[in-house]
Short mmCIF file of C-alpha atoms in Angstrom, two decimals:
data_model
loop_
_atom_site.label_atom_id
_atom_site.label_comp_id
_atom_site.label_asym_id
_atom_site.label_seq_id
_atom_site.Cartn_x
_atom_site.Cartn_y
_atom_site.Cartn_z
CA MET A 1 115.83 90.82 99.85
CA ARG A 2 117.86 89.18 96.93
CA TRP A 3 115.60 87.06 94.08
CA ILE A 4 117.30 83.65 93.60
CA PRO A 5 117.48 82.71 89.80
CA GLY A 6 115.23 79.79 89.25
CA VAL A 7 113.12 80.07 92.21
CA PRO A 8 108.95 81.93 91.20
CA LEU A 9 108.54 85.18 93.23
CA LEU A 10 105.27 85.19 95.20
CA VAL A 11 103.69 88.88 94.33
CA PHE A 12 102.14 89.72 98.16
CA VAL A 13 99.86 92.65 97.56
CA LEU A 14 97.08 95.15 98.89
CA GLY A 15 95.66 98.07 97.67
CA GLY A 16 97.86 100.72 97.43
CA CYS A 17 101.35 98.79 97.84
CA SER A 18 102.85 95.50 96.65
CA VAL A 19 104.96 92.93 98.09
CA MET A 20 107.39 91.88 95.28
CA ASP A 21 110.10 89.49 97.00
CA PRO A 22 110.97 86.13 97.31
CA VAL A 23 108.62 85.44 99.81
CA GLY A 24 107.09 83.24 97.14
CA ALA A 25 110.51 80.44 97.51
CA TRP A 26 108.23 77.83 97.52
CA ARG A 27 107.02 74.86 95.25
CA PRO A 28 103.69 72.80 94.93
CA VAL A 29 103.87 69.83 97.48
CA GLU A 30 101.23 67.42 97.95
CA LYS A 31 99.22 67.43 101.20
CA ASP A 32 100.54 65.34 104.31
CA ALA A 33 97.98 67.07 106.71
CA GLY A 34 95.00 64.91 106.27
CA THR A 35 91.57 66.11 105.23
CA LEU A 36 90.95 69.47 106.55
CA VAL A 37 87.19 70.66 107.34
CA ASP A 38 84.53 72.99 105.46
CA ALA A 39 84.48 75.79 107.86
CA GLY A 40 80.70 76.76 106.36
CA GLU A 41 79.32 75.35 108.79
CA ALA A 42 81.17 73.91 112.13
CA PRO A 43 79.96 70.68 113.36
CA ASP A 44 78.21 70.82 116.69
CA ALA A 45 79.88 69.97 119.79
CA GLY A 46 79.42 66.42 119.95
CA GLU A 47 79.95 65.82 116.17
CA ALA A 48 82.81 63.85 114.94
CA PRO A 49 85.03 65.34 112.61
CA ASP A 50 85.01 64.34 108.91
CA ALA A 51 87.06 62.26 106.93
CA GLY A 52 90.90 62.70 107.72
CA GLY A 53 89.96 62.17 111.66
CA SER A 54 91.40 63.83 114.83
CA ASN A 55 94.67 63.43 113.95
CA ALA A 56 94.97 65.49 110.72
CA ARG A 57 95.59 68.35 113.10
CA LEU A 58 97.96 66.72 114.91
CA ASP A 59 99.93 65.82 111.91
CA PHE A 60 99.84 68.81 110.74
CA CYS A 61 101.42 70.43 113.84
CA ALA A 62 103.94 68.10 114.30
CA ARG A 63 105.98 69.51 111.30
CA PRO A 64 109.02 71.30 112.57
CA GLY A 65 109.34 74.66 111.86
CA PRO A 66 106.76 77.41 111.15
CA LEU A 67 103.58 77.00 109.77
CA TRP A 68 102.62 76.51 106.18
CA LEU A 69 99.31 78.04 104.55
CA LEU A 70 97.41 77.26 101.89
CA ASN A 71 98.40 78.71 98.80
CA ASP A 72 95.33 77.87 96.68
CA PRO A 73 91.52 77.17 97.08
CA ALA A 74 91.92 73.30 96.63
CA GLY A 75 94.64 72.85 99.35
CA SER A 76 97.26 71.68 96.66
CA SER A 77 100.23 74.03 97.23
CA GLU A 78 101.53 76.30 100.55
CA ILE A 79 103.63 78.77 101.53
CA CYS A 80 105.73 79.25 104.49
CA GLY A 81 103.91 81.96 106.80
CA ALA A 82 107.44 82.77 108.35
CA ARG A 83 108.99 83.82 104.83
CA LEU A 84 105.80 85.81 104.34
CA ALA A 85 107.02 87.65 108.16
CA SER A 86 110.33 88.35 107.54
CA ALA A 87 109.67 89.99 103.68
CA ALA A 88 107.07 92.10 105.41
CA PHE A 89 108.52 93.33 108.46
CA GLU A 90 112.09 94.24 107.37
CA HIS A 91 111.49 97.62 109.00
CA GLY A 92 110.68 99.14 112.25
CA VAL A 93 108.29 101.83 110.57
CA SER A 94 107.77 101.79 106.91
CA THR A 95 105.07 103.49 105.09
CA CYS A 96 103.84 103.90 101.29
CA LEU A 97 103.35 107.34 101.36
CA ASP A 98 103.81 109.96 103.27
CA LEU A 99 104.63 109.74 107.27
CA GLU A 100 104.40 113.16 109.05
CA THR A 101 105.34 113.48 113.44
CA ASN A 102 104.07 115.76 114.95
CA ALA A 103 104.90 114.82 118.18
CA ARG A 104 107.95 112.59 119.29
CA LEU A 105 108.58 109.32 117.11
CA THR A 106 111.71 107.40 118.37
CA VAL A 107 112.11 104.21 116.40
CA ASP A 108 114.77 101.70 118.01
CA THR A 109 115.72 98.06 119.08
CA LEU A 110 114.05 96.01 121.35
CA GLY A 111 116.14 95.56 124.71
CA GLN A 112 118.98 98.09 123.35
CA THR A 113 119.90 101.52 123.98
CA GLY A 114 120.91 103.11 120.94
CA GLY A 115 121.94 100.04 118.16
CA THR A 116 121.76 100.70 114.36
CA SER A 117 119.36 97.85 113.69
CA ALA A 118 116.06 98.94 113.66
CA PRO A 119 115.79 101.03 110.02
CA VAL A 120 112.73 103.41 108.96
CA ARG A 121 111.66 103.48 105.10
CA VAL A 122 109.16 105.98 103.76
CA THR A 123 108.30 106.16 100.52
CA ARG A 124 107.28 109.54 99.53
CA GLN A 125 107.63 112.21 101.69
CA LEU A 126 108.53 112.80 105.28
CA LEU A 127 107.44 115.87 107.19
CA ILE A 128 108.93 116.17 110.86
CA ASN A 129 107.12 119.33 113.07
CA ALA A 130 108.76 117.35 115.98
CA ARG A 131 111.70 115.37 117.06
CA MET A 132 112.53 111.96 115.39
CA SER A 133 114.86 109.31 116.74
CA VAL A 134 116.06 106.67 114.22
CA ALA A 135 118.04 103.87 116.00
CA GLY A 136 118.92 102.50 112.07
CA PRO A 137 119.30 103.70 109.02
CA LEU A 138 116.41 106.08 107.54
CA THR A 139 115.52 106.14 103.72
CA VAL A 140 113.20 108.58 101.90
CA ALA A 141 112.99 107.05 98.35
CA SER A 142 111.08 109.96 96.69
CA THR A 143 111.96 112.87 95.08
CA ASP A 144 109.55 114.61 97.87
CA GLY A 145 112.16 113.94 100.49
CA ILE A 146 112.40 115.35 103.88
CA GLU A 147 110.96 118.68 105.39
CA LEU A 148 111.91 119.70 108.95
CA GLY A 149 110.12 122.19 111.36
CA GLY A 150 111.87 119.52 114.08
CA SER A 151 114.78 117.83 114.70
CA LEU A 152 116.61 114.53 113.41
CA ASP A 153 118.66 111.99 114.44
CA VAL A 154 119.38 109.41 112.38
CA ASN A 155 122.15 106.56 114.05
CA GLY A 156 122.82 105.20 110.77
CA GLU A 157 122.96 106.38 107.01
CA LEU A 158 120.44 109.08 105.71
CA ARG A 159 119.44 108.25 102.31
CA THR A 160 116.64 110.53 100.12
CA SER A 161 116.15 111.07 96.31
CA GLY A 162 114.79 114.34 97.39
CA SER A 163 116.00 117.55 99.49
CA LEU A 164 116.48 117.89 102.99
CA LEU A 165 115.22 121.19 104.09
CA ARG A 166 113.52 123.26 106.85
CA SER A 167 110.02 124.05 106.68
CA VAL A 168 108.99 126.92 104.84
CA THR A 169 106.23 127.12 107.05
CA SER A 170 107.89 127.24 110.24
CA ALA A 171 111.28 129.08 109.51
CA SER A 172 112.06 129.83 113.21
CA ALA A 173 111.47 126.09 114.55
CA PRO A 174 114.68 123.98 114.77
CA SER A 175 115.64 122.26 111.77
CA ASP A 176 118.76 120.38 113.41
CA VAL A 177 120.09 117.42 111.63
CA THR A 178 122.35 114.35 113.26
CA VAL A 179 123.63 111.61 111.35
CA GLY A 180 125.52 108.67 112.36
CA ALA A 181 127.07 107.50 109.52
CA SER A 182 126.79 109.09 105.47
CA ALA A 183 124.18 111.22 104.11
CA TYR A 184 123.03 110.37 100.59
CA ILE A 185 121.09 113.47 99.60
CA GLY A 186 119.92 113.79 95.88
CA GLY A 187 118.35 117.54 96.37
CA ASP A 188 119.02 120.84 98.13
CA VAL A 189 120.08 120.88 101.74
CA ARG A 190 119.09 124.13 103.86
CA LEU A 191 119.03 123.61 107.51
CA ARG A 192 119.89 125.32 110.75
CA SER A 193 122.47 122.46 111.57
CA LEU A 194 123.70 119.42 110.01
CA SER A 195 126.51 117.16 112.02
CA ILE A 196 127.91 114.00 110.60
CA PRO A 197 131.19 111.91 112.03
CA ALA A 198 134.46 112.38 110.32
CA SER A 199 133.92 108.48 109.65
CA GLY A 200 130.93 109.94 107.24
CA ALA A 201 130.37 112.47 104.67
CA LEU A 202 127.32 114.45 103.23
CA ASN A 203 127.29 112.78 99.95
CA LEU A 204 125.54 115.85 97.21
CA PRO A 205 124.99 115.95 93.57
CA SER A 206 126.92 118.50 91.85
CA GLY A 207 124.69 121.91 91.87
CA LYS A 208 122.70 121.22 94.41
CA VAL A 209 122.72 123.86 97.07
CA LEU A 210 124.35 123.55 100.26
CA ALA A 211 123.03 126.28 103.20
CA VAL A 212 123.67 125.20 106.40
CA ASP A 213 123.97 127.38 109.55
CA GLY A 214 126.00 125.04 111.99
CA GLY A 215 127.46 121.74 112.50
CA SER A 216 130.50 119.51 111.78
CA PHE A 217 130.58 117.41 108.12
CA GLN A 218 132.21 117.07 105.14
CA VAL A 219 130.97 117.31 101.90
CA ASN A 220 131.58 114.58 98.59
CA ARG A 221 130.40 116.19 95.59
CA GLY A 222 128.97 113.23 92.59
CA PRO A 223 126.20 111.30 91.98
CA VAL A 224 124.34 109.62 94.61
CA PRO A 225 123.00 106.00 94.11
CA GLN A 226 119.37 105.45 92.96
CA ILE A 227 117.23 103.96 95.81
CA ALA A 228 115.58 100.97 94.56
CA PRO A 229 111.80 100.27 94.88
CA SER A 230 110.45 99.06 97.68
CA TRP A 231 109.23 95.62 97.33
CA ALA A 232 106.26 96.68 100.13
CA CYS A 233 104.84 99.86 97.76
CA ALA A 234 105.45 98.99 94.20
CA ALA A 235 102.86 99.07 91.54
CA LEU A 236 99.65 97.40 91.94
CA ALA A 237 99.08 93.73 90.59
CA GLU A 238 96.22 91.86 90.12
CA VAL A 239 96.02 89.42 93.24
CA ASP A 240 95.00 90.52 96.61
CA ASP A 241 97.12 88.19 98.46
CA VAL A 242 95.92 88.77 101.85
CA GLU A 243 92.40 88.42 100.78
CA ASN A 244 93.14 84.81 98.79
CA LEU A 245 95.15 83.63 101.80
CA VAL A 246 91.77 83.86 104.02
CA ALA A 247 89.52 82.76 101.29
CA ASN A 248 91.82 79.72 100.72
CA HIS A 249 91.21 79.01 104.59
CA ALA A 250 87.55 79.72 104.70
CA SER A 251 86.79 76.05 103.90
CA LEU A 252 90.21 74.27 104.55
CA ASN A 253 90.88 75.13 107.89
CA HIS A 254 91.25 73.27 111.69
CA ASN A 255 87.65 74.18 113.20
CA ALA A 256 86.39 70.85 113.83
CA LEU A 257 89.87 69.50 114.96
CA ARG A 258 90.44 71.48 118.39
CA ASP A 259 90.36 68.25 120.43
CA PRO A 260 89.93 68.07 123.63
CA LEU A 261 88.20 71.57 122.64
CA PRO A 262 84.99 71.46 121.09
CA PRO A 263 84.68 72.58 117.08
CA LEU A 264 85.32 76.43 116.73
CA SER A 265 82.03 77.81 115.23
CA PRO A 266 83.10 80.35 112.39
CA ARG A 267 80.66 82.66 113.60
CA ALA A 268 81.55 82.46 117.22
CA LEU A 269 82.52 86.01 117.37
CA VAL A 270 80.08 87.52 115.02
CA ASP A 271 77.74 90.17 116.53
CA PHE A 272 78.42 89.39 120.23
CA SER A 273 77.56 91.87 123.19
CA GLY A 274 78.86 92.65 126.25
CA ASP A 275 82.02 89.94 126.48
CA ALA A 276 82.12 87.32 124.27
CA PRO A 277 83.51 83.69 125.61
CA THR A 278 87.21 83.45 125.05
CA VAL A 279 88.38 81.66 121.72
CA GLU A 280 91.16 79.11 122.36
CA LEU A 281 93.47 78.56 119.38
CA PRO A 282 95.48 75.52 119.57
CA CYS A 283 98.11 74.60 117.16
CA GLY A 284 96.70 74.73 113.55
CA ARG A 285 94.65 77.12 110.97
CA PHE A 286 91.42 78.34 112.09
CA TYR A 287 88.73 80.63 110.28
CA LEU A 288 86.42 83.11 111.66
CA ALA A 289 84.01 84.97 109.36
CA ALA A 290 84.22 88.19 111.43
CA ILE A 291 85.04 89.49 114.72
CA ARG A 292 82.46 91.67 115.49
CA GLY A 293 80.91 92.72 118.66
CA THR A 294 80.11 95.89 121.65
CA GLY A 295 81.99 94.48 124.22
CA LEU A 296 85.12 92.28 124.77
CA ALA A 297 86.49 89.84 122.35
CA ARG A 298 89.77 87.89 123.73
CA ILE A 299 91.57 85.24 122.03
CA GLN A 300 94.23 82.74 123.71
CA VAL A 301 96.80 81.45 121.36
CA ARG A 302 98.01 78.05 123.06
CA GLY A 303 100.43 76.77 120.05
CA ARG A 304 101.50 77.75 116.56
CA ALA A 305 98.37 78.79 114.83
CA ALA A 306 97.12 80.97 112.07
CA LEU A 307 93.87 82.89 112.40
CA PHE A 308 91.90 83.91 109.29
CA VAL A 309 89.29 86.47 109.27
CA GLY A 310 86.65 86.80 106.37
CA GLY A 311 85.41 90.52 107.34
CA ASP A 312 86.33 93.06 109.48
CA VAL A 313 87.51 93.11 113.43
CA ASP A 314 85.08 95.52 114.92
CA VAL A 315 84.74 95.61 118.56
CA GLY A 316 84.82 97.54 122.04
CA ARG A 317 87.79 95.57 123.15
CA LEU A 318 90.18 92.93 121.76
CA GLU A 319 92.91 90.95 123.25
CA ILE A 320 95.24 88.76 122.31
CA ALA A 321 97.28 87.19 124.56
CA LEU A 322 99.80 83.87 123.58
CA ASP A 323 101.15 81.31 125.93
CA ALA A 324 104.79 80.53 126.33
CA GLY A 325 105.96 79.57 123.24
CA ALA A 326 102.94 79.97 121.23
CA GLU A 327 102.81 82.07 117.85
CA LEU A 328 99.86 83.41 115.96
CA ASP A 329 99.57 84.65 112.58
CA LEU A 330 96.51 86.85 112.03
CA PHE A 331 94.80 87.86 108.71
CA ILE A 332 91.92 89.66 108.12
CA THR A 333 90.24 90.30 105.00
CA GLY A 334 88.74 93.81 105.85
CA GLY A 335 89.50 96.28 108.92
CA LEU A 336 90.81 96.43 111.98
CA LEU A 337 89.28 98.42 115.01
CA ALA A 338 89.16 98.36 118.51
CA ARG A 339 87.26 101.19 120.01
CA GLN A 340 87.99 101.14 123.92
CA ARG A 341 91.17 98.89 124.33
CA LEU A 342 93.44 97.28 121.88
CA ALA A 343 96.08 94.65 124.01
CA LEU A 344 97.78 92.39 121.50
CA GLY A 345 100.98 90.33 122.40
CA ASP A 346 103.55 89.45 124.09
CA PRO A 347 105.97 92.59 125.03
CA ALA A 348 108.69 90.47 125.70
CA GLU A 349 108.54 88.30 122.73
CA PRO A 350 106.85 90.82 119.81
CA TRP A 351 108.12 88.78 116.73
CA ARG A 352 105.81 85.74 118.18
CA LEU A 353 102.40 87.99 116.55
CA ARG A 354 102.38 88.90 112.89
CA VAL A 355 98.98 90.69 111.84
CA TYR A 356 98.25 91.44 108.11
CA VAL A 357 94.98 93.88 107.63
CA GLY A 358 93.45 93.91 104.20
CA GLY A 359 91.35 96.81 104.74
CA ASP A 360 91.81 99.84 107.25
CA PHE A 361 93.54 100.38 110.10
CA SER A 362 93.23 104.03 110.55
CA GLU A 363 92.91 104.91 114.30
CA LEU A 364 94.01 103.65 117.67
CA PRO A 365 92.42 103.62 121.08
CA PRO A 366 93.68 105.25 124.00
CA ASP A 367 94.12 102.24 125.93
CA ASN A 368 96.22 100.34 123.94
CA ALA A 369 99.23 97.76 124.55
CA LEU A 370 101.07 96.60 121.18
CA ALA A 371 103.29 94.20 120.96
CA GLY A 372 103.54 92.74 117.47
CA GLN A 373 104.12 93.09 113.69
CA PHE A 374 101.31 95.10 111.89
CA PHE A 375 101.20 94.97 108.08
CA ALA A 376 98.19 97.30 106.75
CA PRO A 377 99.49 98.69 103.75
CA ARG A 378 96.00 100.01 102.87
CA ALA A 379 95.46 101.77 106.33
CA ARG A 380 95.77 106.09 106.45
CA LEU A 381 96.96 105.74 110.41
CA ASN A 382 96.07 108.87 112.02
CA GLN A 383 97.42 108.51 115.57
CA SER A 384 96.42 110.66 118.40
CA PRO A 385 96.92 108.78 121.63
CA ASP A 386 100.61 107.81 123.05
CA VAL A 387 101.55 104.67 121.70
CA ASP A 388 104.34 102.55 122.76
CA LEU A 389 104.63 99.60 120.02
CA ARG A 390 106.98 96.73 120.40
CA GLY A 391 107.22 95.27 116.86
CA ALA A 392 106.81 96.85 113.69
CA LEU A 393 104.51 98.98 111.71
CA LEU A 394 103.69 99.29 107.85
CA VAL A 395 100.76 101.54 106.84
CA GLU A 396 100.32 103.12 103.56
CA SER A 397 100.25 106.34 105.42
CA LEU A 398 101.12 108.00 109.06
CA ILE A 399 100.50 111.34 110.45
CA SER A 400 101.42 110.98 114.62
CA SER A 401 99.69 113.50 116.80
CA GLY A 402 100.81 111.93 119.49
CA ASN A 403 104.16 110.47 120.93
CA LEU A 404 105.03 107.03 118.98
CA GLY A 405 107.66 104.96 120.19
CA VAL A 406 108.46 101.68 117.85
CA HIS A 407 110.63 99.01 119.60
CA TYR A 408 111.70 96.96 116.45
CA ASP A 409 112.42 93.09 117.02
CA PRO A 410 114.96 92.11 114.53
CA ARG A 411 114.46 88.87 115.36
CA VAL A 412 111.04 88.36 112.99
CA ARG A 413 113.23 88.99 110.24
CA GLU A 414 115.09 85.53 110.74
CA LEU A 415 111.88 83.59 111.11
CA GLN A 416 112.57 82.71 107.49
CA ASN A 417 115.70 80.88 108.20
CA ALA A 418 113.74 77.67 109.31
CA CYS A 419 111.60 77.53 105.57
CA VAL A 420 114.17 76.22 103.75
CA THR A 421 112.20 72.76 102.94
CA PRO A 422 108.34 72.90 102.08
CA PRO A 423 106.80 69.91 104.22
CA GLY A 424 106.10 66.58 102.28
CA ASP A 425 109.61 66.69 101.18
#
């Protein structure tokens, strides 16, 4: 992402990571969506909405392009939700610390065989104890580098500031690397085999060890370009933007303006038992205090919607389905946990669901069907069951003990193209 001179940066921060990118290329605008509704106590089903009238949500949803989100508690300025998504989901898989694979990990592009448009970025160390395949470039930013007790296939450039080494604890394990373009390694290279096509090369600083038993590649000795810091995992800043975005919508939302549906209580999915009634979301911005219960919570998205959850999502089962053409930006202040089943999004179009988790997202249930983009930079995810995720995943760290397939949907990067003009201009 490039910074445009004269355009302020929005610092998008959560716990161990921060996003410092032009996701805040916005300017304050006068509200034109009418008066929104206090969500502290949702009106009774028969009560008329507050001043501003039932047309407020309709006027808001009549704006072309993506939804705009309130950027301050007073609702006097907005940011484009699609710009947040384009910045947050640049990679198929990204970790703010380590990535460790103990089973097969495959990252490719949705609907493609091969390809080079599914990038992966690891901030600290990559430990490969099985087979890892990436249909795109792979970057490991830290000098901790890459350690292999398995095999690595990269259909793009391979970059690390550290070494590329066979595992010292599994010396007999394979340490075979295949790169589809050039490799830029800042430290030593010790492998069983390395294969790079004639159109590429191994770029290695002078004085670094090169000990490879087999394969085919050419070597260029000299300085290796430095890897720029990740926007997603930079130093901590003072503001936690997921928490703030949720708080901004706790009192300014469209909960009471769902005509012809009844008003939505902020506690509609708090402390339910059994299967809770399905929550329908038309176009608009909505707020729930939490999603918490022992049974099934089901959300049906009918239009372009944003849902802000002020606490945890902690349920037995969670299902989020989208009508044709519908989209959802889901912001969760707390953690995300579904103990029995987690089924989210549309497998054919994962870009239509974007999930931002401010708290923990440390485990997945065996029954899972995930189609969406997941931004959880506080999460230390220990993935035990096999998972086939369509979309993108950013977490603080990932230990993968079950097979993990990530099918990246690059269309999410294009969403910001519709954020050219703030509403009201």
